[in-house]
Amino acid sequence: MTTTAETPAGQDRDLVLTRVIDVPRHKLYRCWTEPELLKQWFAPKPYTTPVARIDVRPGGASYIVMRDPQGNDLPNPGVVLEVVPNEKLVFTDAYTKAWEPSEKPFFTAILTFEDLGGGKTRYTARARHWTAADRETHEKMGFHEGWGICTDQLAALARTLRE
Amino acid sequence: MTTTAETPAGQDRDLVLTRVIDVPRHKLYRCWTEPELLKQWFAPKPYTTPVARIDVRPGGASYIVMRDPQGNDLPNPGVVLEVVPNEKLVFTDAYTKAWEPSEKPFFTAILTFEDLGGGKTRYTARARHWTAADRETHEKMGFHEGWGICTDQLAALARTLRE
């Protein structure tokens, strides 16, 4: 398994996690799109994910709540923008539902699941911000470590799936 | 033909134009979604619309250029978010294409075409802003007058369509 964390030239608003995972892509996609699976990996432990809803279609609402070890809930409302089953999933926090603007458009998540053959997948999670300042804030919030831990959890869960 | 310009209670981020137009809704929808028709009504005269492109599907790019009487071009890039043929069209300037964030998310346009029977349509154009301050800016830019004139042009063009 290899991981790279990069900010490509000319894309100073993006934070990117790319990893080759030894699991077929449809299992990773399932972990992102099925609420009962999402709850098991979405928050970096010891955080938990008590609530996960996602309506997997353009314009569908997503609502995922993370709970910190002190019991504080951190809600993450968003809207799905693009769906290519097993290949791509895009959502944003710019809306809380279709089409209610959120308090602050912060980023768009662009997830791609590339089939590498042999049961392997190149998984890329791109957080694309509206401003470079927001990208920097997100980076300082611990994007790379947090999303890295979550991706470990995602891969471990996906490996346990039969189908 | 009746026109109302309203800002419903609790929706202080919206500017709304509603009008009953004596044209079947599919003709109004065509005027919004076919570039050669868009160019004929989109800008309030004496402004013109030399360029109009719209990829009518969720995630499709729209790019419409208005030209002022002095020859200055005012580009309007955006992305389509939701399409219900002949009924609803939603797009936003929060992205310049899928999924490139724009410099500033300003508003989402929510257009609805309600069939009233007898060849009439209730046409509603709602501009939903991310902030109340942006709504106010848009209102001061002349939203009601500008969109009102454009809607006159839209209705006049739609009446000339055979199908």
GROMACS .gro file of C-alpha atoms in nm:
model
  326
    1MET     CA    1   0.000   0.000   0.000
    2THR     CA    2   0.141   0.340  -0.096
    3THR     CA    3   0.018   0.679   0.006
    4THR     CA    4   0.101   1.019  -0.134
    5ALA     CA    5  -0.023   1.352  -0.014
    6GLU     CA    6   0.019   1.620  -0.274
    7THR     CA    7  -0.091   1.963  -0.381
    8PRO     CA    8  -0.049   1.967  -0.760
    9ALA     CA    9   0.097   2.277  -0.918
   10GLY     CA   10  -0.168   2.525  -1.022
   11GLN     CA   11  -0.424   2.370  -0.791
   12ASP     CA   12  -0.346   2.560  -0.476
   13ARG     CA   13  -0.702   2.516  -0.356
   14ASP     CA   14  -0.684   2.137  -0.344
   15LEU     CA   15  -0.580   1.892  -0.076
   16VAL     CA   16  -0.535   1.543  -0.214
   17LEU     CA   17  -0.496   1.199  -0.068
   18THR     CA   18  -0.410   0.922  -0.314
   19ARG     CA   19  -0.360   0.564  -0.216
   20VAL     CA   20  -0.341   0.227  -0.386
   21ILE     CA   21  -0.559  -0.013  -0.187
   22ASP     CA   22  -0.564  -0.390  -0.230
   23VAL     CA   23  -0.943  -0.407  -0.252
   24PRO     CA   24  -1.172  -0.398  -0.559
   25ARG     CA   25  -1.318  -0.054  -0.606
   26HIS     CA   26  -1.681  -0.151  -0.567
   27LYS     CA   27  -1.613  -0.242  -0.203
   28LEU     CA   28  -1.462   0.101  -0.134
   29TYR     CA   29  -1.755   0.263  -0.310
   30ARG     CA   30  -1.995   0.063  -0.094
   31CYS     CA   31  -1.819   0.189   0.220
   32TRP     CA   32  -1.877   0.546   0.101
   33THR     CA   33  -2.240   0.506  -0.006
   34GLU     CA   34  -2.401   0.267   0.244
   35PRO     CA   35  -2.483   0.439   0.574
   36GLU     CA   36  -2.427   0.134   0.794
   37LEU     CA   37  -2.077   0.101   0.648
   38LEU     CA   38  -2.005   0.476   0.657
   39LYS     CA   39  -2.070   0.477   1.031
   40GLN     CA   40  -1.794   0.224   1.083
   41TRP     CA   41  -1.505   0.416   0.928
   42PHE     CA   42  -1.592   0.781   0.856
   43ALA     CA   43  -1.455   0.941   1.176
   44PRO     CA   44  -1.096   0.889   1.293
   45LYS     CA   45  -1.113   0.682   1.609
   46PRO     CA   46  -1.174   0.753   1.897
   47TYR     CA   47  -1.426   0.980   1.722
   48THR     CA   48  -1.742   0.798   1.617
   49THR     CA   49  -2.010   0.845   1.351
   50PRO     CA   50  -2.351   0.805   1.518
   51VAL     CA   51  -2.550   0.938   1.220
   52ALA     CA   52  -2.489   0.883   0.848
   53ARG     CA   53  -2.740   0.953   0.575
   54ILE     CA   54  -2.662   0.991   0.209
   55ASP     CA   55  -2.900   1.009  -0.085
   56VAL     CA   56  -2.671   0.892  -0.362
   57ARG     CA   57  -2.785   1.096  -0.664
   58PRO     CA   58  -2.718   1.446  -0.794
   59GLY     CA   59  -2.904   1.679  -0.561
   60GLY     CA   60  -2.934   1.418  -0.289
   61ALA     CA   61  -2.866   1.530   0.067
   62SER     CA   62  -2.593   1.387   0.282
   63TYR     CA   63  -2.586   1.427   0.659
   64ILE     CA   64  -2.307   1.275   0.861
   65VAL     CA   65  -2.250   1.344   1.230
   66MET     CA   66  -1.914   1.286   1.395
   67ARG     CA   67  -1.896   1.260   1.775
   68ASP     CA   68  -1.580   1.353   1.961
   69PRO     CA   69  -1.458   1.159   2.267
   70GLN     CA   70  -1.623   1.420   2.495
   71GLY     CA   71  -1.961   1.351   2.335
   72ASN     CA   72  -1.984   1.667   2.126
   73ASP     CA   73  -2.156   1.621   1.791
   74LEU     CA   74  -2.007   1.771   1.476
   75PRO     CA   75  -2.269   1.767   1.200
   76ASN     CA   76  -2.162   1.762   0.835
   77PRO     CA   77  -2.451   1.846   0.605
   78GLY     CA   78  -2.394   1.844   0.231
   79VAL     CA   79  -2.531   1.767  -0.112
   80VAL     CA   80  -2.425   1.506  -0.365
   81LEU     CA   81  -2.336   1.658  -0.703
   82GLU     CA   82  -2.219   1.369  -0.920
   83VAL     CA   83  -2.242   0.992  -0.906
   84VAL     CA   84  -2.073   0.736  -1.130
   85PRO     CA   85  -2.138   0.405  -0.950
   86ASN     CA   86  -1.815   0.240  -0.830
   87GLU     CA   87  -1.607   0.508  -1.002
   88LYS     CA   88  -1.675   0.856  -0.877
   89LEU     CA   89  -1.862   1.043  -0.608
   90VAL     CA   90  -1.873   1.421  -0.567
   91PHE     CA   91  -2.036   1.618  -0.289
   92THR     CA   92  -2.011   1.964  -0.136
   93ASP     CA   93  -2.085   2.153   0.184
   94ALA     CA   94  -2.193   2.459  -0.021
   95TYR     CA   95  -2.552   2.339   0.022
   96THR     CA   96  -2.720   2.174   0.319
   97LYS     CA   97  -2.981   2.021   0.089
   98ALA     CA   98  -3.104   2.087  -0.265
   99TRP     CA   99  -3.073   2.384  -0.304
  100GLU     CA  100  -3.027   2.551   0.033
  101PRO     CA  101  -2.702   2.745   0.051
  102SER     CA  102  -2.491   2.663   0.355
  103GLU     CA  103  -2.351   2.929   0.584
  104LYS     CA  104  -2.014   2.904   0.415
  105PRO     CA  105  -1.916   2.708   0.102
  106PHE     CA  106  -1.590   2.552   0.219
  107PHE     CA  107  -1.504   2.264  -0.009
  108THR     CA  108  -1.610   2.007  -0.265
  109ALA     CA  109  -1.504   1.645  -0.218
  110ILE     CA  110  -1.415   1.461  -0.539
  111LEU     CA  111  -1.363   1.090  -0.482
  112THR     CA  112  -1.239   0.862  -0.757
  113PHE     CA  113  -1.199   0.487  -0.751
  114GLU     CA  114  -0.971   0.368  -1.034
  115ASP     CA  115  -0.961  -0.004  -1.111
  116LEU     CA  116  -0.597  -0.112  -1.133
  117GLY     CA  117  -0.677  -0.478  -1.200
  118GLY     CA  118  -0.579  -0.768  -0.976
  119GLY     CA  119  -0.825  -0.658  -0.711
  120LYS     CA  120  -0.649  -0.324  -0.655
  121THR     CA  121  -0.783   0.028  -0.665
  122ARG     CA  122  -0.627   0.370  -0.686
  123TYR     CA  123  -0.836   0.567  -0.440
  124THR     CA  124  -0.816   0.946  -0.462
  125ALA     CA  125  -0.992   1.183  -0.224
  126ARG     CA  126  -0.962   1.543  -0.335
  127ALA     CA  127  -1.083   1.831  -0.118
  128ARG     CA  128  -1.120   2.132  -0.345
  129HIS     CA  129  -1.171   2.459  -0.160
  130TRP     CA  130  -1.316   2.789  -0.276
  131THR     CA  131  -1.006   2.974  -0.163
  132ALA     CA  132  -0.640   2.899  -0.099
  133ALA     CA  133  -0.691   3.035   0.254
  134ASP     CA  134  -0.959   2.773   0.317
  135ARG     CA  135  -0.729   2.504   0.185
  136GLU     CA  136  -0.464   2.618   0.432
  137THR     CA  137  -0.714   2.619   0.717
  138HIS     CA  138  -0.820   2.267   0.627
  139GLU     CA  139  -0.459   2.155   0.613
  140LYS     CA  140  -0.391   2.303   0.958
  141MET     CA  141  -0.705   2.132   1.091
  142GLY     CA  142  -0.516   1.812   1.019
  143PHE     CA  143  -0.649   1.709   0.680
  144HIS     CA  144  -0.363   1.477   0.590
  145GLU     CA  145  -0.346   1.297   0.924
  146GLY     CA  146  -0.725   1.283   0.966
  147TRP     CA  147  -0.809   1.167   0.617
  148GLY     CA  148  -0.512   0.929   0.631
  149ILE     CA  149  -0.644   0.759   0.945
  150CYS     CA  150  -0.995   0.743   0.797
  151THR     CA  151  -0.859   0.588   0.480
  152ASP     CA  152  -0.685   0.320   0.688
  153GLN     CA  153  -1.022   0.251   0.851
  154LEU     CA  154  -1.199   0.255   0.513
  155ALA     CA  155  -0.952   0.006   0.363
  156ALA     CA  156  -0.969  -0.224   0.665
  157LEU     CA  157  -1.349  -0.230   0.656
  158ALA     CA  158  -1.364  -0.280   0.278
  159ARG     CA  159  -1.136  -0.584   0.311
  160THR     CA  160  -1.392  -0.751   0.537
  161LEU     CA  161  -1.673  -0.724   0.279
  162ARG     CA  162  -1.765  -1.038   0.091
  163GLU     CA  163  -1.913  -0.860  -0.208
  164MET     CA  164  -5.026   3.864  -1.757
  165THR     CA  165  -4.953   3.927  -1.391
  166THR     CA  166  -4.619   3.981  -1.229
  167THR     CA  167  -4.524   3.977  -0.865
  168ALA     CA  168  -4.185   4.047  -0.717
  169GLU     CA  169  -4.155   3.914  -0.366
  170THR     CA  170  -3.916   3.815  -0.095
  171PRO     CA  171  -4.101   3.554   0.110
  172ALA     CA  172  -4.069   3.567   0.486
  173GLY     CA  173  -3.788   3.355   0.619
  174GLN     CA  174  -3.615   3.351   0.284
  175ASP     CA  175  -3.417   3.670   0.315
  176ARG     CA  176  -3.154   3.535   0.077
  177ASP     CA  177  -3.396   3.498  -0.215
  178LEU     CA  178  -3.504   3.730  -0.492
  179VAL     CA  179  -3.806   3.599  -0.677
  180LEU     CA  180  -3.982   3.683  -0.999
  181THR     CA  181  -4.313   3.503  -1.059
  182ARG     CA  182  -4.525   3.553  -1.365
  183VAL     CA  183  -4.816   3.382  -1.537
  184ILE     CA  184  -4.732   3.364  -1.907
  185ASP     CA  185  -4.978   3.268  -2.181
  186VAL     CA  186  -4.743   3.015  -2.338
  187PRO     CA  187  -4.711   2.640  -2.276
  188ARG     CA  188  -4.422   2.566  -2.046
  189HIS     CA  189  -4.220   2.358  -2.290
  190LYS     CA  190  -4.172   2.665  -2.508
  191LEU     CA  191  -4.035   2.865  -2.214
  192TYR     CA  192  -3.811   2.574  -2.123
  193ARG     CA  193  -3.682   2.562  -2.481
  194CYS     CA  194  -3.594   2.932  -2.462
  195TRP     CA  195  -3.384   2.861  -2.152
  196THR     CA  196  -3.211   2.549  -2.281
  197GLU     CA  197  -3.144   2.605  -2.650
  198PRO     CA  198  -2.846   2.836  -2.712
  199GLU     CA  199  -2.983   2.992  -3.030
  200LEU     CA  200  -3.298   3.090  -2.843
  201LEU     CA  201  -3.112   3.199  -2.527
  202LYS     CA  202  -2.912   3.448  -2.733
  203GLN     CA  203  -3.233   3.619  -2.840
  204TRP     CA  204  -3.370   3.707  -2.499
  205PHE     CA  205  -3.118   3.655  -2.218
  206ALA     CA  206  -2.980   4.011  -2.192
  207PRO     CA  207  -3.205   4.314  -2.139
  208LYS     CA  208  -3.190   4.517  -2.461
  209PRO     CA  209  -2.986   4.712  -2.570
  210TYR     CA  210  -2.751   4.456  -2.413
  211THR     CA  211  -2.694   4.152  -2.633
  212THR     CA  212  -2.594   3.789  -2.579
  213PRO     CA  213  -2.321   3.702  -2.831
  214VAL     CA  214  -2.229   3.369  -2.665
  215ALA     CA  215  -2.458   3.112  -2.503
  216ARG     CA  216  -2.359   2.757  -2.421
  217ILE     CA  217  -2.540   2.528  -2.183
  218ASP     CA  218  -2.489   2.158  -2.125
  219VAL     CA  219  -2.831   2.067  -1.988
  220ARG     CA  220  -2.753   1.794  -1.731
  221PRO     CA  221  -2.637   1.789  -1.369
  222GLY     CA  222  -2.272   1.891  -1.377
  223GLY     CA  223  -2.300   2.042  -1.725
  224ALA     CA  224  -2.130   2.376  -1.781
  225SER     CA  225  -2.313   2.690  -1.884
  226TYR     CA  226  -2.137   2.990  -2.031
  227ILE     CA  227  -2.333   3.296  -2.132
  228VAL     CA  228  -2.177   3.626  -2.233
  229MET     CA  229  -2.370   3.951  -2.219
  230ARG     CA  230  -2.240   4.251  -2.414
  231ASP     CA  231  -2.317   4.603  -2.304
  232PRO     CA  232  -2.392   4.886  -2.550
  233GLN     CA  233  -2.027   5.000  -2.527
  234GLY     CA  234  -1.911   4.656  -2.641
  235ASN     CA  235  -1.786   4.530  -2.305
  236ASP     CA  236  -1.838   4.159  -2.251
  237LEU     CA  237  -1.976   4.030  -1.922
  238PRO     CA  238  -1.916   3.656  -1.899
  239ASN     CA  239  -2.143   3.439  -1.683
  240PRO     CA  240  -1.992   3.096  -1.624
  241GLY     CA  241  -2.188   2.843  -1.423
  242VAL     CA  242  -2.284   2.482  -1.373
  243VAL     CA  243  -2.621   2.311  -1.410
  244LEU     CA  244  -2.727   2.128  -1.093
  245GLU     CA  245  -3.071   1.988  -1.163
  246VAL     CA  246  -3.283   1.927  -1.472
  247VAL     CA  247  -3.646   1.818  -1.494
  248PRO     CA  248  -3.731   1.866  -1.862
  249ASN     CA  249  -4.000   2.131  -1.917
  250GLU     CA  250  -4.046   2.169  -1.539
  251LYS     CA  251  -3.734   2.278  -1.359
  252LEU     CA  252  -3.383   2.399  -1.420
  253VAL     CA  253  -3.127   2.481  -1.151
  254PHE     CA  254  -2.782   2.627  -1.201
  255THR     CA  255  -2.524   2.814  -0.997
  256ASP     CA  256  -2.225   3.043  -1.034
  257ALA     CA  257  -2.049   2.867  -0.743
  258TYR     CA  258  -1.864   2.660  -1.003
  259THR     CA  259  -1.729   2.762  -1.344
  260LYS     CA  260  -1.744   2.399  -1.459
  261ALA     CA  261  -1.767   2.060  -1.287
  262TRP     CA  262  -1.621   2.098  -1.027
  263GLU     CA  263  -1.410   2.410  -1.042
  264PRO     CA  264  -1.502   2.654  -0.765
  265SER     CA  265  -1.568   3.006  -0.889
  266GLU     CA  266  -1.405   3.308  -0.735
  267LYS     CA  267  -1.718   3.379  -0.536
  268PRO     CA  268  -2.032   3.171  -0.495
  269PHE     CA  269  -2.299   3.438  -0.538
  270PHE     CA  270  -2.627   3.270  -0.616
  271THR     CA  271  -2.820   2.966  -0.736
  272ALA     CA  272  -3.094   3.013  -0.996
  273ILE     CA  273  -3.399   2.792  -0.947
  274LEU     CA  274  -3.638   2.811  -1.239
  275THR     CA  275  -3.974   2.640  -1.233
  276PHE     CA  276  -4.231   2.610  -1.511
  277GLU     CA  277  -4.572   2.516  -1.373
  278ASP     CA  278  -4.838   2.403  -1.619
  279LEU     CA  279  -5.158   2.594  -1.542
  280GLY     CA  280  -5.357   2.437  -1.826
  281GLY     CA  281  -5.507   2.624  -2.119
  282GLY     CA  282  -5.164   2.695  -2.262
  283LYS     CA  283  -5.057   2.898  -1.958
  284THR     CA  284  -4.755   2.862  -1.736
  285ARG     CA  285  -4.658   2.996  -1.398
  286TYR     CA  286  -4.296   3.087  -1.448
  287THR     CA  287  -4.086   3.142  -1.137
  288ALA     CA  288  -3.724   3.254  -1.140
  289ARG     CA  289  -3.569   3.243  -0.797
  290ALA     CA  290  -3.221   3.379  -0.726
  291ARG     CA  291  -3.105   3.227  -0.399
  292HIS     CA  292  -2.793   3.387  -0.255
  293TRP     CA  293  -2.542   3.259  -0.004
  294THR     CA  294  -2.589   3.567   0.213
  295ALA     CA  295  -2.854   3.830   0.275
  296ALA     CA  296  -2.590   4.092   0.188
  297ASP     CA  297  -2.546   3.936  -0.156
  298ARG     CA  298  -2.920   3.933  -0.205
  299GLU     CA  299  -2.925   4.304  -0.127
  300THR     CA  300  -2.638   4.371  -0.367
  301HIS     CA  301  -2.822   4.183  -0.640
  302GLU     CA  302  -3.139   4.377  -0.571
  303LYS     CA  303  -2.950   4.707  -0.595
  304MET     CA  304  -2.789   4.590  -0.920
  305GLY     CA  305  -3.142   4.604  -1.055
  306PHE     CA  306  -3.257   4.243  -1.026
  307HIS     CA  307  -3.628   4.315  -1.046
  308GLU     CA  308  -3.611   4.554  -1.338
  309GLY     CA  309  -3.348   4.353  -1.526
  310TRP     CA  310  -3.508   4.013  -1.482
  311GLY     CA  311  -3.847   4.171  -1.552
  312ILE     CA  312  -3.733   4.304  -1.888
  313CYS     CA  313  -3.568   3.972  -1.973
  314THR     CA  314  -3.885   3.787  -1.884
  315ASP     CA  315  -4.081   4.012  -2.122
  316GLN     CA  316  -3.830   3.919  -2.392
  317LEU     CA  317  -3.849   3.551  -2.298
  318ALA     CA  318  -4.229   3.549  -2.317
  319ALA     CA  319  -4.234   3.737  -2.649
  320LEU     CA  320  -3.986   3.494  -2.804
  321ALA     CA  321  -4.164   3.187  -2.668
  322ARG     CA  322  -4.489   3.304  -2.826
  323THR     CA  323  -4.327   3.295  -3.168
  324LEU     CA  324  -4.228   2.927  -3.138
  325ARG     CA  325  -4.439   2.674  -3.329
  326GLU     CA  326  -4.353   2.381  -3.106
   0.00000   0.00000   0.00000
